[in-house]
Short mmCIF file of C-alpha atoms in Angstrom, two decimals:
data_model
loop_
_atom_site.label_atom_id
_atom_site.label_comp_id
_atom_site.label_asym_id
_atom_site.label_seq_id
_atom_site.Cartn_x
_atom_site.Cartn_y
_atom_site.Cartn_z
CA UNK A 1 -1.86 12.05 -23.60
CA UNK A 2 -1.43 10.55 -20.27
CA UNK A 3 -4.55 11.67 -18.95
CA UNK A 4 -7.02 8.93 -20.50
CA UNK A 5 -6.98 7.64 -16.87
CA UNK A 6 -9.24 10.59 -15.48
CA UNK A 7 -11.69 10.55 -17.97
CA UNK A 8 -14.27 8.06 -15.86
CA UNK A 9 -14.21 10.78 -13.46
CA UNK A 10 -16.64 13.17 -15.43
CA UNK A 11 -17.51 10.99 -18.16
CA UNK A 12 -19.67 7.65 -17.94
CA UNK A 13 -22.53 8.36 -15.20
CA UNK A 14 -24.62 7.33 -17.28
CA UNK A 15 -23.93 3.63 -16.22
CA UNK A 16 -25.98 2.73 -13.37
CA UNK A 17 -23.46 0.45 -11.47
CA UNK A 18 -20.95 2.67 -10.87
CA UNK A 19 -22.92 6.32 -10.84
CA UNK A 20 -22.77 6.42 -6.62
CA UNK A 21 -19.22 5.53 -7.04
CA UNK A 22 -18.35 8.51 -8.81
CA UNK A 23 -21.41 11.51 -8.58
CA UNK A 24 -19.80 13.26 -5.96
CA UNK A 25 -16.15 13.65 -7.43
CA UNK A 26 -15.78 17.29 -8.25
CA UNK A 27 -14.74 18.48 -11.41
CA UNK A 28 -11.96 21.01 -9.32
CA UNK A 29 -9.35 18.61 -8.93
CA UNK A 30 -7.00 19.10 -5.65
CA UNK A 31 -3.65 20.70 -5.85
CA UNK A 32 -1.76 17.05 -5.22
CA UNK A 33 -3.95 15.82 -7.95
CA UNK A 34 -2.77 18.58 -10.08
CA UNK A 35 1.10 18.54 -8.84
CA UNK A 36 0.69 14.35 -9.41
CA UNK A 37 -0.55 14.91 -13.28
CA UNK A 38 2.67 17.74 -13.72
CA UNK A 39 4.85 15.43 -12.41
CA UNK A 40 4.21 12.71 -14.40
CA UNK A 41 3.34 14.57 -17.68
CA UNK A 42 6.75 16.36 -17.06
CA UNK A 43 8.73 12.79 -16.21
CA UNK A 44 7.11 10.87 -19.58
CA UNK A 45 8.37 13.76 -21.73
CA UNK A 46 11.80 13.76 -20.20
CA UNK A 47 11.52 9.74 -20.89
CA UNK A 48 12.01 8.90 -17.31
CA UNK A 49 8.89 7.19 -17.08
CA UNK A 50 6.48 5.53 -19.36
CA UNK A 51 2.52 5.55 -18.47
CA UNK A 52 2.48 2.21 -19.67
CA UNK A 53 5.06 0.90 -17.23
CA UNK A 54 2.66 3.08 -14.58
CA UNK A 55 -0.04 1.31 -15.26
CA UNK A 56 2.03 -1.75 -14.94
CA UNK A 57 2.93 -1.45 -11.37
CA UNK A 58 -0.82 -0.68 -10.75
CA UNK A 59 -2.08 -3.22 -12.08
CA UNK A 60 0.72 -5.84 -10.75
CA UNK A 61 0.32 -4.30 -6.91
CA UNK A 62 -3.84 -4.13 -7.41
CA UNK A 63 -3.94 -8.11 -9.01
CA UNK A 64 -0.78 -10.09 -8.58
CA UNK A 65 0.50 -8.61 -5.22
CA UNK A 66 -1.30 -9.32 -2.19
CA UNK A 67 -1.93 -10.92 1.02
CA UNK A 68 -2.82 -13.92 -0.60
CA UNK A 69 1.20 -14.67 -0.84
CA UNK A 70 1.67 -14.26 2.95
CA UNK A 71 -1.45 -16.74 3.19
CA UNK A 72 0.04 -19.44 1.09
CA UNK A 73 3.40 -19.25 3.04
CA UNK A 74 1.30 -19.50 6.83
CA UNK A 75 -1.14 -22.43 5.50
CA UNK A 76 1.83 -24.14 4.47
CA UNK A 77 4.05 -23.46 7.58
CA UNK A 78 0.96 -25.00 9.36
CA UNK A 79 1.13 -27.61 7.15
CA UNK A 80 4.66 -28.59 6.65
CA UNK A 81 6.94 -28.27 9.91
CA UNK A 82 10.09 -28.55 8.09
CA UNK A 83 8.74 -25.25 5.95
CA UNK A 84 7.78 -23.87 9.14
CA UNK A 85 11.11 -24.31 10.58
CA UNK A 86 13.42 -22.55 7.26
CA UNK A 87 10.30 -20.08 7.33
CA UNK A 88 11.53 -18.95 11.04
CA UNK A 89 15.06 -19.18 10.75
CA UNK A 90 15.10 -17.46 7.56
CA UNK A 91 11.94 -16.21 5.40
CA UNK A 92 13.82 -14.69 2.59
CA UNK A 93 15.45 -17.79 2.01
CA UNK A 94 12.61 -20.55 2.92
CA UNK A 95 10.64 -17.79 0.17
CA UNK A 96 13.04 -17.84 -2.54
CA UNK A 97 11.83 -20.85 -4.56
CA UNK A 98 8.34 -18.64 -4.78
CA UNK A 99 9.76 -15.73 -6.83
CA UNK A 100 6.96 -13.53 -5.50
CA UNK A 101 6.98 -10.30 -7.17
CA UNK A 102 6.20 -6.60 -5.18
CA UNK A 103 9.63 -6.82 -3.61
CA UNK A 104 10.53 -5.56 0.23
CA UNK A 105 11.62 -8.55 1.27
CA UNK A 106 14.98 -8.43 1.10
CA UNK A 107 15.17 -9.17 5.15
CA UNK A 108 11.98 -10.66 6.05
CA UNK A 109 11.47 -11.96 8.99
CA UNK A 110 9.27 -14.33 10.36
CA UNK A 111 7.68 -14.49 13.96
CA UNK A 112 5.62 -16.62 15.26
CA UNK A 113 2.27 -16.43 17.40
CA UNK A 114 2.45 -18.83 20.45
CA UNK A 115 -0.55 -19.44 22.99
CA UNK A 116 2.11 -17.26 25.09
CA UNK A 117 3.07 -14.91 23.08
CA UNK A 118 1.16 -12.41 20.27
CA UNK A 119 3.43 -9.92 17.67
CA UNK A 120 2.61 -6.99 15.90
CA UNK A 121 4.05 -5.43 13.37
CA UNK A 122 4.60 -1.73 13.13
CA UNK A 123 6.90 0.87 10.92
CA UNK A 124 7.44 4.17 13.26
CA UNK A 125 9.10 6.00 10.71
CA UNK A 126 7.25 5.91 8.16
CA UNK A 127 4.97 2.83 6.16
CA UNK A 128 7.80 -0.15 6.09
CA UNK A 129 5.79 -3.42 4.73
CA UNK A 130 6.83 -6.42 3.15
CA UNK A 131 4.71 -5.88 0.09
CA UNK A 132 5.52 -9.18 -1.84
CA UNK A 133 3.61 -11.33 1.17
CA UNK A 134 1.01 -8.85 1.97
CA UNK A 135 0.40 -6.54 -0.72
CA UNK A 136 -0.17 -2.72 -0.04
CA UNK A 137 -0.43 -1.59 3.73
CA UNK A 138 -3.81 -0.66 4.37
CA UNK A 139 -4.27 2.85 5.26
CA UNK A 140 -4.10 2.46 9.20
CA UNK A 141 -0.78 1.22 8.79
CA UNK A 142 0.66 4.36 7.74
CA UNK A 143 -1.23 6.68 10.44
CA UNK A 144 0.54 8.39 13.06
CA UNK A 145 -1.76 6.68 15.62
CA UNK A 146 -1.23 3.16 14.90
CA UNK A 147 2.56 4.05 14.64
CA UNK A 148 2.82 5.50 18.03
CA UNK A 149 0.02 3.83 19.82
CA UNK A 150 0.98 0.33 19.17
CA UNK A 151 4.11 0.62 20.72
CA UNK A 152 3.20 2.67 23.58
CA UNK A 153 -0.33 0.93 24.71
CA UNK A 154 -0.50 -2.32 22.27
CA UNK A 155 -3.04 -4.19 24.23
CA UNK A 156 -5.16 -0.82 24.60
CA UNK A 157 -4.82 -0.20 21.13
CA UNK A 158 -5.26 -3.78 19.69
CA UNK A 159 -8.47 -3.94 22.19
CA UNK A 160 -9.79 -1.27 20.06
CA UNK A 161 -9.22 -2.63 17.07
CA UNK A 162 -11.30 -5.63 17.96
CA UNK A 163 -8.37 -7.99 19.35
CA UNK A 164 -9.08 -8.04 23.39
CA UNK A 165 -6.30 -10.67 24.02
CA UNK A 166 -5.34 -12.18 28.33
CA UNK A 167 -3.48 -9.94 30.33
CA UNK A 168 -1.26 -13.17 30.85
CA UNK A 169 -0.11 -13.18 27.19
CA UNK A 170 2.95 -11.51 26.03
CA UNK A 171 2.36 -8.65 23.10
CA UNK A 172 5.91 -8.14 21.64
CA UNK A 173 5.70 -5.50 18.86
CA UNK A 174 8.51 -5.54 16.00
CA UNK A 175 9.81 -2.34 14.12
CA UNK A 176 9.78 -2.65 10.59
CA UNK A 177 12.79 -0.74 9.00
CA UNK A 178 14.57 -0.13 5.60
CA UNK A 179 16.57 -3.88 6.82
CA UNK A 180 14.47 -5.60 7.76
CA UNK A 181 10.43 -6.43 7.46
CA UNK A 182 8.23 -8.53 9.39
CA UNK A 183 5.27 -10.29 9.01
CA UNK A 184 3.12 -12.39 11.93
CA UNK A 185 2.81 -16.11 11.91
CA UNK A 186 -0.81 -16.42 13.25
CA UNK A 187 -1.93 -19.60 15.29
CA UNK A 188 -3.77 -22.42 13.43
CA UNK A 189 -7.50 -21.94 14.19
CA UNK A 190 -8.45 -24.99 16.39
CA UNK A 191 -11.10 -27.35 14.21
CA UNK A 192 -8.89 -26.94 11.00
CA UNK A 193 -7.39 -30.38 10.64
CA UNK A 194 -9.57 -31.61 7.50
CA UNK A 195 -8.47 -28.94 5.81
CA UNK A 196 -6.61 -28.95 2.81
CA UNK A 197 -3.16 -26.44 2.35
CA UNK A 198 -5.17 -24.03 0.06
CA UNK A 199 -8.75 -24.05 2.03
CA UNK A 200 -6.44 -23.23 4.81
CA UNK A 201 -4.88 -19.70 3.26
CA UNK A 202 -8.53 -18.85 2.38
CA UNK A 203 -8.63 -18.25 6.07
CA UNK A 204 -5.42 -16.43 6.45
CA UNK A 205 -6.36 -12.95 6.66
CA UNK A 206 -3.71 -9.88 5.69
CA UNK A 207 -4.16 -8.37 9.65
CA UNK A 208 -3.58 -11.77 11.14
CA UNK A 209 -0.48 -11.55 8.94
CA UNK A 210 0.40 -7.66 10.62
CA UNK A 211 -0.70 -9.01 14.20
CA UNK A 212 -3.96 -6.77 14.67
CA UNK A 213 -6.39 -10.14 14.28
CA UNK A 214 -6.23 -13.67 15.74
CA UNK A 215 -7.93 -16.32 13.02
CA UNK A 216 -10.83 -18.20 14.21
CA UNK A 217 -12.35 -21.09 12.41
CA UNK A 218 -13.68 -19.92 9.00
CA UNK A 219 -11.47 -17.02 9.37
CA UNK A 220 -13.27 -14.91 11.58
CA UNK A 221 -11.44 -12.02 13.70
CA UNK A 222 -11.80 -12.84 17.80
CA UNK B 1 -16.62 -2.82 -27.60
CA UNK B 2 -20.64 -2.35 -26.33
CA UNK B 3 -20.79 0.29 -23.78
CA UNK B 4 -21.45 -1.70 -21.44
CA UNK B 5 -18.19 -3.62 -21.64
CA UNK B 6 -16.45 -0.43 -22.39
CA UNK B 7 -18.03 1.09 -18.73
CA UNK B 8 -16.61 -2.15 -17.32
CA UNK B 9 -13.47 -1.86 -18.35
CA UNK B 10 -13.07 1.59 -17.83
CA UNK B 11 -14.11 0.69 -14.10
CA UNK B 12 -12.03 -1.86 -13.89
CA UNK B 13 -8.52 0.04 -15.05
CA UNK B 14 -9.19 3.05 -12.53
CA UNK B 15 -10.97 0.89 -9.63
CA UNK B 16 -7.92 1.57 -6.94
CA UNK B 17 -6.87 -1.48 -5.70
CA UNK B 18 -8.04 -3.37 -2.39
CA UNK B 19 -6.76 -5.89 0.11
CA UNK B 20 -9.20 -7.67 2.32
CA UNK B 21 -12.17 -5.23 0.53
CA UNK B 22 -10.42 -2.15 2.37
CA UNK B 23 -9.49 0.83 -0.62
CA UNK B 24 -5.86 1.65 -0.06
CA UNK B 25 -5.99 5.20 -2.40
CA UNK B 26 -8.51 7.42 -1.74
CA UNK B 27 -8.48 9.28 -4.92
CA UNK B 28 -6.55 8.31 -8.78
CA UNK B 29 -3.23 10.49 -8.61
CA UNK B 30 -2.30 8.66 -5.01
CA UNK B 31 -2.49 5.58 -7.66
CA UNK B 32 -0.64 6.94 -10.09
CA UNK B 33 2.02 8.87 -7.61
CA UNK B 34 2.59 5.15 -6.00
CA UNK B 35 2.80 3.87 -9.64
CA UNK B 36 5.09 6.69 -10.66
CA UNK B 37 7.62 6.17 -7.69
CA UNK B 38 7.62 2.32 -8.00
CA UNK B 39 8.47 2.49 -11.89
CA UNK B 40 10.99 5.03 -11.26
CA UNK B 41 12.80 2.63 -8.65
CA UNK B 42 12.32 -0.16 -10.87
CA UNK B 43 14.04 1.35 -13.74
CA UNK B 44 16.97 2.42 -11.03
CA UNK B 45 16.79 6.00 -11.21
CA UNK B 46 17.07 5.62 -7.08
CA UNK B 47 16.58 3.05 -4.62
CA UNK B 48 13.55 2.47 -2.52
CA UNK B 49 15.62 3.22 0.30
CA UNK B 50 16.61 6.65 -0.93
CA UNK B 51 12.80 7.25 -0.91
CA UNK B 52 12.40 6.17 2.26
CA UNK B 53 14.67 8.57 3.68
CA UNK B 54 12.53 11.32 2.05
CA UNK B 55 9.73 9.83 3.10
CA UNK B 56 10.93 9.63 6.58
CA UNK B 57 11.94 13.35 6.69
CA UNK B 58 8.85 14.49 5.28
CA UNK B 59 7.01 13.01 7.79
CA UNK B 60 8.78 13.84 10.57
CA UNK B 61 8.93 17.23 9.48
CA UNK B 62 5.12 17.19 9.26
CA UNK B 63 4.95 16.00 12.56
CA UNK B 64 6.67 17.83 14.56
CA UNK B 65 4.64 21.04 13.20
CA UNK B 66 1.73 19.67 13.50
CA UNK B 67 -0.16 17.75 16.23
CA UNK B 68 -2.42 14.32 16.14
CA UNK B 69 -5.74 15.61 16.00
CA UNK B 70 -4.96 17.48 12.31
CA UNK B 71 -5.42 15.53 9.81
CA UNK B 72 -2.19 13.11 8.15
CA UNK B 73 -2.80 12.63 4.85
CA UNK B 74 -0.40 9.53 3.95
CA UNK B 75 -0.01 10.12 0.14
CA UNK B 76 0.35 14.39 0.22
CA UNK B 77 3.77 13.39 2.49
CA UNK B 78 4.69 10.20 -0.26
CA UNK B 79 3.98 13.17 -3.71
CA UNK B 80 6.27 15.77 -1.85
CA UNK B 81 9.22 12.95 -1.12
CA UNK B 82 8.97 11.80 -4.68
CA UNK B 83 9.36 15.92 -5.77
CA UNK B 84 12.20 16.14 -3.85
CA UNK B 85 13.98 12.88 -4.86
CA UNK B 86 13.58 13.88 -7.87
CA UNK B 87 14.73 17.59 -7.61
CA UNK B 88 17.81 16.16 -5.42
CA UNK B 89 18.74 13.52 -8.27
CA UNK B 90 19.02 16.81 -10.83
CA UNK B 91 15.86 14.72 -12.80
CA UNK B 92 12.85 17.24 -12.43
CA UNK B 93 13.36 20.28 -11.18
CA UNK B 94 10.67 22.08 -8.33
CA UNK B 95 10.39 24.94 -10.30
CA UNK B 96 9.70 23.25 -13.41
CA UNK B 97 7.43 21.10 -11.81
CA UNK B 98 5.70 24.31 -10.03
CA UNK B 99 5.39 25.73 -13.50
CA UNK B 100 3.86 22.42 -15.33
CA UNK B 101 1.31 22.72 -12.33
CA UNK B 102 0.45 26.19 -12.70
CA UNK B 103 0.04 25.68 -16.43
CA UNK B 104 -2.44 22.85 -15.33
CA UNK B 105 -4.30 25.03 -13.03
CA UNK B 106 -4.55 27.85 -15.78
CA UNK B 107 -6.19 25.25 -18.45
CA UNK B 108 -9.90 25.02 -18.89
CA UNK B 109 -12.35 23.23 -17.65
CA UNK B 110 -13.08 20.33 -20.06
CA UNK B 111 -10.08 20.41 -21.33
CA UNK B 112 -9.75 16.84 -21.71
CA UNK B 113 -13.45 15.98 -22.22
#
């Protein structure tokens, strides 16, 4: 049965490091949860689906797919100015030789932070998001505040998301749609020139990468 | 397989995934839903663009009923544009679907202890 997934939910408490995880799930599942387990059950019989190759996208998006991608490609644009320059002109291309899996990045595009100028990247339709450089949106991605508020009031909203950046810099805000996807080139934290390519991604982090964070040394938000 | 190993695992396979130590699915079947549509793209039965489109409409169609303060839950809009895609591409059908669901609803508890 397809259903060996669910079991941890009842099952198991009796293991101490994961009993807070789990003691309040309730043994009534939701109506979603219900309509998801039809769906599928229905889907593997008609041989549309396997919950092998469901598990395989899990596990692919949860362990393979993931900011870290995004981080290699800014560390090395930082690195490399030649990279840097294919990266801007065209990221699908400069990203080929990679072969990242995850996919959505068909059209990706590259912009850059300057002291000048910040981006941010938003989808106002729906959750648009290069997944093969940054993995899965996180959840405020896909809500109808940050969608509407960070094109309307940016520097309000970015302020409350713990990025308070000059009045004198420019916050230009990019679209994401089903062409093309974006992702942020954050500036180099200052104090980073020892560093090697890879102890540089280890401070990329995925919302520099969407535009909601500046890096600071050791990869601290501002 | 000691139990403790087999806890591990077990936490392990249904731990939802994380970037930057944030959880992305609140609950398993938003997992599995994302898992479901992905495979189903994958193996070409539509394109990811096709569910966007559903996605889209669900969402605005959510929207413009409701207003910001109620609460948007992401992967309720992402299960009902799968259900249609699906029902549009003559592959599941609602009502069959409704029915599977129903049957679901009507099982016992424990069913699957």
């Amino acid at each position: 049965m397809n259903d060996d997934h669910e079991h941890h939910d009842h099952n198991h408490n009796d293991s101490r490091h994961h009993d807070h995880e789990h003691e309040h799930k309730h043994e009534e599942k939701s109506p979603q949860a219900i309509r998801a387990e039809a769906l599928e059950s229905l889907l593997i019989e008609k041989g549309l689906l396997s919950e092998h190759a469901v598990d395989d996208v899990i596990t692919n998006y949860a362990q393979r797919v993931g900011p870290m991608n995004g981080a290699l490609l800014v560390a090395r644009a930082w690195t490399d100015p030649e990279f840097k320059q294919r990266l801007l002109s065209n990221a699908t291309q400069a990203i080929a030789e990679y072969d990242f899996k995850g996919g959505q990045v068909d059209h990706l595009v590259v912009v850059e932070n300057t002291p000048e100028r910040h981006n941010a990247v938003v989808c106002t339709l729906c959750s648009c998001y290069p997944w093969a450089v940054l993995g899965l949106p996180p959840k405020w991605y896909k809500d109808p505040a940050y969608r509407s508020r960070i094109v309307r009031e940016p520097r309000t909203l970015l302020a409350e998301m713990g990025l308070s950046l000059d009045t004198n810099i420019e916050i230009r805000v990019w679209d994401s749609s089903a062409e093309v996807r974006y992702m942020v080139l954050p500036m180099r934290p200052e104090n980073t020139d020892n560093l090697t390519q890879d102890e540089l991604a280890a401070l990329v982090s995925r919302d520099s990468m969407i535009g909601v964070e500046v890096l600071c040394q050791a990869g601290q938000s501002s | 397989m000691t139990d403790e190993m087999e806890s591990m695992a077990l936490q392990g396979r249904v731990e939802p995934p994380k970037a930057n130590g944030e959880v992305i699915f609140d609950e398993p079947w938003q997992n599995r839903t994302f898992g479901m549509a992905r495979s189903l793209c994958e193996a070409e039965y539509f394109t990811w663009d096709e569910f966007r489109a559903c996605l889209i409409k669900q969402i605005e169609s959510w929207e413009a009923a409701h207003t910001a303060s109620e609460p948007y839950q992401y992967f309720d809009h992402f299960l009902a544009a799968l259900t249609e895609l699906m029902a549009l591409k003559d592959l599941c059908e609602t009502d069959e679907l409704d029915q599977r669901s129903q049957e679901f609803v009507d099982r016992p508890h424990g069913h699957d202890h």
